[in-house]
Each structure stands twice: as C-alpha cells, then as structure tokens.
Amino acid sequence: MSLRLFNTLTRSVEDFVSLEAGRVQMYACGPTVYNYAHIGNLRTYIFEDLLRRTLEYLGYSVEHVMNVTDVGHLTDDADEGEDKVIRSAREQGMTVWEIAEHFTNAFFSDLDNLDVIRPTIVCKATDHIQDMIGLIERIEAKGHTYISGGNVYFDVTSFPHYGELAMLDRQNLQAGARVGVDENKRNPADFVLWFTNSKFERQAMVWDSPWGRGYPGWHIECSAMSMKYLGDKFDIHCGGVDHINVHHTNEIAQAEAATGVHPWVRYWLHGEFLVLDKDKMSKSLGNIMTLSSLTEKGYDSMDFRYFCLGGHYRSQLQFSPEALDAARSARLSLLDRIADFRRRADSVPEHPEGKAAAYLSDFTSRMQDDLHVPQALSVLWKMIKDTQVPPEQALSAIGFMDRMLGLGLIENTAEENLEEELSRLIEERNAARKNRDFERADTIREDLEKRGILLEDGPDGTRWKRKR
RNA sequence: GGCGCCGUACCCAAGUGGUAAGGGAGAGGUCUGCAAAACCUUUAUGCACCGGUUCGAAUCCGGUCGGCGCCUCCA
C-alpha cells in the first residue's frame, strides 16, 4: 500500500512518490513572529505533524525544514494587531529583535506542548538575507525583474507558469478590488522582491544590497531558505490554504524563474482553517485565542490536539468550547480505557496479531489515504471496544497507531505508585466497607477526591486514578 | 466585483452513486451499600431547500437560501 496525498497543484489525490527512495524532503511555512500563534495557526502545524509522523511511520527519513519569519512584518502598518505589538514593545522597552525572539520561543513552546515533533531544520529569515539577495540576483539575471519606484519587482508576465497552483486566471485578476493599487507595478500581480523605498515608516530592519539599503519582499525568504536546505527540487511543501493564491504562487515563481526547474516542488499540501466564533476571532476585541488561553481554563494542550484530529485537514473545522469539551472527554476516556488495558495485560507483543493486527492495518490504510485521521480514530475506538481483542494485543496495536496520532496514548497511561498515606486510606476505607460503615467509607472517598484521587469499586477490588 | 469551498442528529464530525463511521451530550437498563467506571439499549426512513438525471443520490446536474475562505500580512 502506498501513500496517497491531495496535491493542490492538480486538485486531486495522487500516489506519493519521493524523489529519492526512502527519503522525503518537506518544507513547512512557519510563523511570522510578531504575535502569539493562535489555535487556528496551531491546527496547521498539527496537520503537518500528522503528515510527518505518517511519513516516518511508513519508513521514510524526513528532512523537515521550517522558516521563522522575523523580518518584514515587524514594523508598523495599517493593521491594528501589529500596532499593538509595536506599542507593547515600546511599553516593555523591547526591540523588534527581542519581540521576535520572544514569540519564536512562545511558538515552539506551544508546539512542544502539542507533541508536534520539531522540524529537523528551523531557519530564521534574518540569518539568510544574503541567500535572499543571491536568489534575487539569479532571478534578475534571468530577466524576470524590473526596478520601479526604488523597489525590485518580479514581472509575472515573464513567467508563463505563473498562477498555476492557484489556478489563477490572470486576465480576470482585478487590481485594487480591496486594496490600493501600487502605482509602481506594471501588472497587478507583480510583487516586490526587494524594498528600498518602504511604504512604511519606522522600518526597523534594513540591510545593504545591490539595489540599495532596504529589506526583502514578503515571499522571498521561503524560496531562498527552502532551496538552500532542500535544493532546486524537492518533495513536499505545505502550509495553510490562505497561502495558495499569493504566497506559494509567488514562491513558485521566484524559485522556478531562478532555476528554470519545473516543477520546483512536486506535492503542495494545504491545511484548511479552524473556524472560530466571530466574537472570539474579532481582532478589534484583541482576543485571539491562544493555546495558553485554553490551558488557563483547565484544558490540556492535548485536548486541543485531539480536537483537531476529529476533522480532516482539508475541511474547515468549527471550533467551540462545547466541541473542545467533547474532545476532552473523549481523550480522557481513551486514556482511561488504555490504562485499564495496561493493568490487565500480560506482556505486550512487539507486533499485534489476529484481530488487533487487522485493526492496525485498517487504521494505517486510512492514514495512507490522504491522512484520513477521523476515520483512523474511529478504527481505534472500534478496536478498543472490541471485547474479542485481548488487552496486550490492543496495546501493541495502539503503540503503532499512536506513532501516527501523537496523542501520548502509551506514555500517559503508565502505572503510577500511590503515596503510602493515600494507599493506607484506601485500605482503611475497604475495611470500613467490610464492616458496613458506609458513612466512614464515603468520608474517606470524598477526602481522597479532594486530593485528586478518584475511586472505583469493582468486582476485583477498589481501583484509583488521578483526576485529570 | 472576481475565484474557490461548505451546509449531515442536541454538539463536533466521517461518508462523493447502492441505502447514514466515530466521539461528546441526553434517555432507559444491568452491575453497585451508594457513587464512579464499564456494559446493554436508545437518539437522522433521512443528509439546508426546490427541481432534474438514474433502477438507485447525502453523494451527479441546475436553481434558491445560508455560512466560510482567498483576491492584503495571515495557518
């Protein structure tokens, strides 16, 4: 069975074949670090993590490159959110560089909390200005640029493949429909490679270049860095759907114009949006929803990961507190059941057999079919509820499944030891129950609950578990 | 204004021609001193609405209404 992925280039599901057997090179668009990542951003990184985990599960060695864009969007412009950052930077006496570092750290901390495996290479835009200048020079040498109003522009008419990814009809692109026209452009789709003449004041980061002191355009960093680390041709490029029309379209133009190699990237994968309540999303209210805002309410980061696994990556996912609660309950129930398997299991075989093996195979085929995680999850639940699957077999299969899901199903269900004092209380309660002193027994149970220990009396005796 | 996507039970959500996965929540029951957990049963003759194609449609086509995304930094 092979991996099949939906390729935005062709708008269809294709068999995935890597350029080099057993090795996958993938580039994932990273954050622009001028603010905290919100949960919608994080959904996309979770999607990319599922892709990476599945590739690795299937035996590929994955080179996973991610940029951190710490230039370009850090100065003031008309956007209110950015004003706020500048304001807070000023208030806190931080430079834009410090702001970038702060939000970069916050970003990776979020990913760690979500058990998103870190990229093999993380590259900062400001460390690669010379690479960007070099790439612009190559594009210029091939005759795809012009200089106007002090800025270096990419001439989209010089690049016949322009807009293929987005399936743009260039004739019908309407300039200035929602934004002012840049008078320097020959064609509305043209875009800046290098600015020397900023439309923003207070530009905080500038570098020398053959075209004058200035800073790079919005799209060049991804082309330059991905090509630096992955070469002129590589397997997968992914990001959010919002990147298709402009960012990725322009990245392709830049890369292919410079090298003449087509296609530059073979598979383009895009994650759909998490849809929030309008109120919650309102920028004017300033309450973008972050992962920490969820954990502050008592959710575990992994509740959010589980929630994201409930929808397919190419469908919009409707976020609501109720939906997150449902994910939380489901996840905790899953952990409880697995913990129970672990108590009942003898030794867990390295590979599952029989029915468990069949479930694993079913699960894997759903994952291989364009990462149909919701279906894979339903297979996991079916296996868990199938009384014909012995616990040690189920555990063996779950171990493999979780390598793709990344829910910590094995790590978070290990047997724990209870403090001696608490164990003694449980024994005391059981003695009380034997003597039919239920008042005493219930008092102890309530006391333990206050200390985070829940008791369940079963036919095999009393079990305890920690409140989550 | 242009391009594209979506509308499935109380909620989230799979399902793209063959008769509605899964999870959460709710209801009833078994078990239990009680509780919890678990288990059993139950919750869409119907998939926004209207019309069409077909032996057969949630799935294809047309229209209507509603929601979302991109066209501007954006996951």
Coordinates of C-alpha atoms in Angstrom, one line a residue, chain A residues 97-310:
Chain A
W97 CA 14.5 41.6 17.7
E98 CA 13.6 40.9 21.2
I99 CA 10.0 40.7 20.2
A100 CA 10.9 38.2 17.5
E101 CA 12.8 36.0 19.9
H102 CA 10.0 36.1 22.5
F103 CA 7.4 35.0 20.1
T104 CA 9.6 32.4 18.5
N105 CA 10.2 30.8 21.9
A106 CA 6.5 31.0 22.6
F107 CA 5.7 29.3 19.3
F108 CA 8.0 26.4 19.8
S109 CA 6.8 26.0 23.4
D110 CA 3.2 25.6 22.0
L111 CA 4.4 23.0 19.5
D112 CA 6.2 21.1 22.3
N113 CA 3.0 21.1 24.4
L114 CA 1.1 19.7 21.5
D115 CA 3.7 17.0 20.9
V116 CA 4.4 18.4 17.5
I117 CA 7.8 17.0 16.5
R118 CA 10.2 19.8 15.9
P119 CA 11.4 20.4 12.3
T120 CA 14.9 18.9 11.6
I121 CA 15.9 22.4 10.5
V122 CA 14.5 25.7 11.7
C123 CA 15.8 28.7 9.8
K124 CA 15.4 32.4 10.6
A125 CA 14.8 34.9 7.8
T126 CA 17.3 37.4 9.3
D127 CA 20.0 34.8 9.2
H128 CA 19.5 34.4 5.4
I129 CA 19.4 37.8 4.0
Q130 CA 22.5 37.1 1.8
D131 CA 20.7 34.0 0.4
M132 CA 17.7 36.0 -0.5
I133 CA 19.9 38.7 -2.2
G134 CA 21.6 35.9 -4.1
L135 CA 18.3 34.5 -5.2
I136 CA 17.0 37.8 -6.3
E137 CA 20.2 38.3 -8.3
R138 CA 19.6 35.0 -10.1
I139 CA 16.0 36.0 -10.9
E140 CA 17.3 39.3 -12.1
A141 CA 19.9 37.7 -14.3
K142 CA 17.2 35.6 -16.0
G143 CA 15.3 38.8 -16.8
H144 CA 12.3 38.4 -14.6
T145 CA 12.6 41.7 -12.7
Y146 CA 12.3 45.4 -13.1
I147 CA 13.0 48.3 -10.9
S148 CA 10.4 50.8 -10.2
G149 CA 10.0 53.5 -7.6
G150 CA 13.1 52.2 -5.9
N151 CA 11.9 48.6 -5.4
V152 CA 12.8 45.5 -7.3
Y153 CA 9.7 43.8 -8.7
F154 CA 9.0 40.4 -10.1
D155 CA 7.5 40.6 -13.5
V156 CA 4.8 37.9 -13.6
T157 CA 4.3 38.2 -17.4
S158 CA 7.9 36.9 -17.8
F159 CA 7.0 33.6 -16.1
P160 CA 4.5 31.5 -18.1
H161 CA 3.7 29.1 -15.3
Y162 CA 2.6 32.0 -13.0
G163 CA -0.5 31.2 -11.1
E164 CA -0.8 27.6 -11.9
L165 CA -1.0 26.5 -8.3
A166 CA -3.8 28.9 -7.6
M167 CA -5.4 28.2 -11.0
L168 CA -5.5 32.0 -11.4
D169 CA -6.9 33.4 -14.5
R170 CA -4.6 36.3 -15.0
Q171 CA -6.9 38.1 -17.3
N172 CA -9.5 38.4 -14.7
L173 CA -7.4 39.4 -11.8
Q174 CA -8.9 42.6 -10.6
A175 CA -6.4 45.0 -9.2
G176 CA -7.2 47.1 -6.2
A177 CA -10.5 45.4 -5.5
R178 CA -9.9 45.6 -1.9
V179 CA -6.6 47.3 -1.5
G180 CA -4.9 50.3 -3.0
V181 CA -3.1 49.9 -6.3
D182 CA 0.7 50.1 -6.2
E183 CA 1.4 52.7 -8.9
N184 CA 4.9 51.2 -9.4
K185 CA 3.6 47.9 -10.6
R186 CA 3.3 47.1 -14.3
N187 CA 0.9 44.3 -13.6
P188 CA -1.3 44.0 -10.5
A189 CA 0.1 40.5 -9.8
D190 CA 3.7 41.7 -9.7
F191 CA 5.3 41.6 -6.3
V192 CA 8.3 43.2 -4.6
L193 CA 11.5 41.2 -4.2
W194 CA 13.5 43.9 -2.5
F195 CA 12.3 47.2 -1.0
T196 CA 14.5 50.2 -0.7
N197 CA 11.5 52.5 -0.7
S198 CA 9.4 51.4 2.2
K199 CA 5.8 52.3 2.3
F200 CA 6.0 52.0 6.0
E201 CA 7.8 54.5 8.2
R202 CA 9.8 53.3 11.1
Q203 CA 11.2 50.4 9.2
A204 CA 13.4 48.8 11.9
M205 CA 15.4 46.3 10.0
V206 CA 17.4 47.2 6.9
W207 CA 20.4 45.6 5.0
D208 CA 22.7 46.7 2.2
S209 CA 22.0 45.2 -1.1
P210 CA 23.0 45.7 -4.8
W211 CA 19.8 47.7 -5.1
G212 CA 20.4 49.9 -2.1
R213 CA 19.7 49.7 1.6
G214 CA 16.4 48.1 2.3
Y215 CA 14.7 44.8 3.2
P216 CA 13.4 41.8 1.4
G217 CA 9.9 41.3 -0.1
W218 CA 7.3 39.2 1.6
H219 CA 7.8 35.9 -0.2
I220 CA 11.5 35.6 -1.0
E221 CA 12.5 34.1 2.4
C222 CA 10.7 30.9 1.9
S223 CA 12.0 30.4 -1.6
A224 CA 15.6 31.2 -0.6
M225 CA 15.7 29.1 2.6
S226 CA 13.8 26.1 1.2
M227 CA 16.2 26.0 -1.8
K228 CA 19.2 26.4 0.4
Y229 CA 18.3 23.5 2.6
L230 CA 16.4 21.2 0.2
G231 CA 17.8 22.1 -3.2
D232 CA 16.3 23.1 -6.5
K233 CA 13.7 20.4 -6.5
F234 CA 12.1 18.7 -3.5
D235 CA 9.1 16.6 -2.5
I236 CA 6.6 18.4 -0.3
H237 CA 5.7 22.0 0.5
C238 CA 2.9 22.7 2.9
G239 CA 1.1 25.4 4.8
G240 CA -2.3 26.9 5.3
V241 CA -4.8 27.3 2.4
D242 CA -4.5 31.1 2.7
H243 CA -1.0 30.8 1.2
I244 CA -2.1 29.2 -2.1
N245 CA -3.1 32.3 -4.0
V246 CA -0.3 34.6 -3.2
H247 CA 2.5 33.4 -1.0
H248 CA 3.0 30.0 -2.6
T249 CA 2.2 31.2 -6.0
N250 CA 4.9 33.7 -5.7
E251 CA 7.3 31.3 -4.1
I252 CA 7.0 29.1 -7.1
A253 CA 7.5 32.0 -9.5
Q254 CA 10.7 33.0 -7.7
A255 CA 12.2 29.6 -7.4
E256 CA 11.4 28.4 -10.9
A257 CA 12.3 31.7 -12.5
A258 CA 15.8 31.4 -10.9
T259 CA 16.5 27.8 -11.6
G260 CA 14.4 27.0 -14.7
V261 CA 13.5 23.8 -12.9
H262 CA 9.8 22.9 -13.2
P263 CA 8.1 21.7 -11.1
W264 CA 10.1 23.0 -8.3
V265 CA 8.1 21.2 -5.7
R266 CA 6.1 18.0 -6.6
Y267 CA 3.4 18.0 -3.9
W268 CA 1.7 21.0 -2.4
L269 CA -0.4 20.3 0.7
H270 CA -2.6 22.8 2.4
G271 CA -4.4 22.7 5.7
E272 CA -7.9 24.2 6.0
F273 CA -8.9 26.7 8.5
L274 CA -10.1 26.3 12.0
V275 CA -13.3 28.4 12.2
L276 CA -13.9 30.3 15.3
D277 CA -16.9 32.2 16.6
K278 CA -16.8 35.6 15.1
D279 CA -16.8 37.2 18.5
K280 CA -13.9 35.2 19.6
M281 CA -12.0 36.0 16.5
S282 CA -12.5 39.7 16.5
K283 CA -9.3 41.5 16.2
S284 CA -10.8 44.7 17.4
L285 CA -11.5 43.0 20.7
G286 CA -7.9 41.8 20.8
N287 CA -8.8 38.4 22.0
I288 CA -7.1 36.0 19.6
M289 CA -7.4 32.6 21.1
T290 CA -4.1 31.1 22.1
L291 CA -3.2 27.7 23.4
S292 CA -2.4 29.2 26.8
S293 CA -5.8 30.8 26.9
L294 CA -7.2 27.2 26.7
T295 CA -4.8 25.7 29.3
E296 CA -5.6 28.6 31.6
K297 CA -9.2 27.4 31.5
G298 CA -8.1 23.9 32.6
Y299 CA -7.8 22.2 29.3
D300 CA -4.8 20.1 28.5
S301 CA -2.9 21.1 25.3
M302 CA -3.5 17.5 24.1
D303 CA -7.3 18.1 24.3
F304 CA -6.8 20.6 21.5
R305 CA -4.7 18.2 19.5
Y306 CA -7.4 15.5 19.9
F307 CA -10.0 18.0 18.8
C308 CA -8.0 18.8 15.7
L309 CA -7.8 15.1 14.9
G310 CA -11.5 14.9 14.8

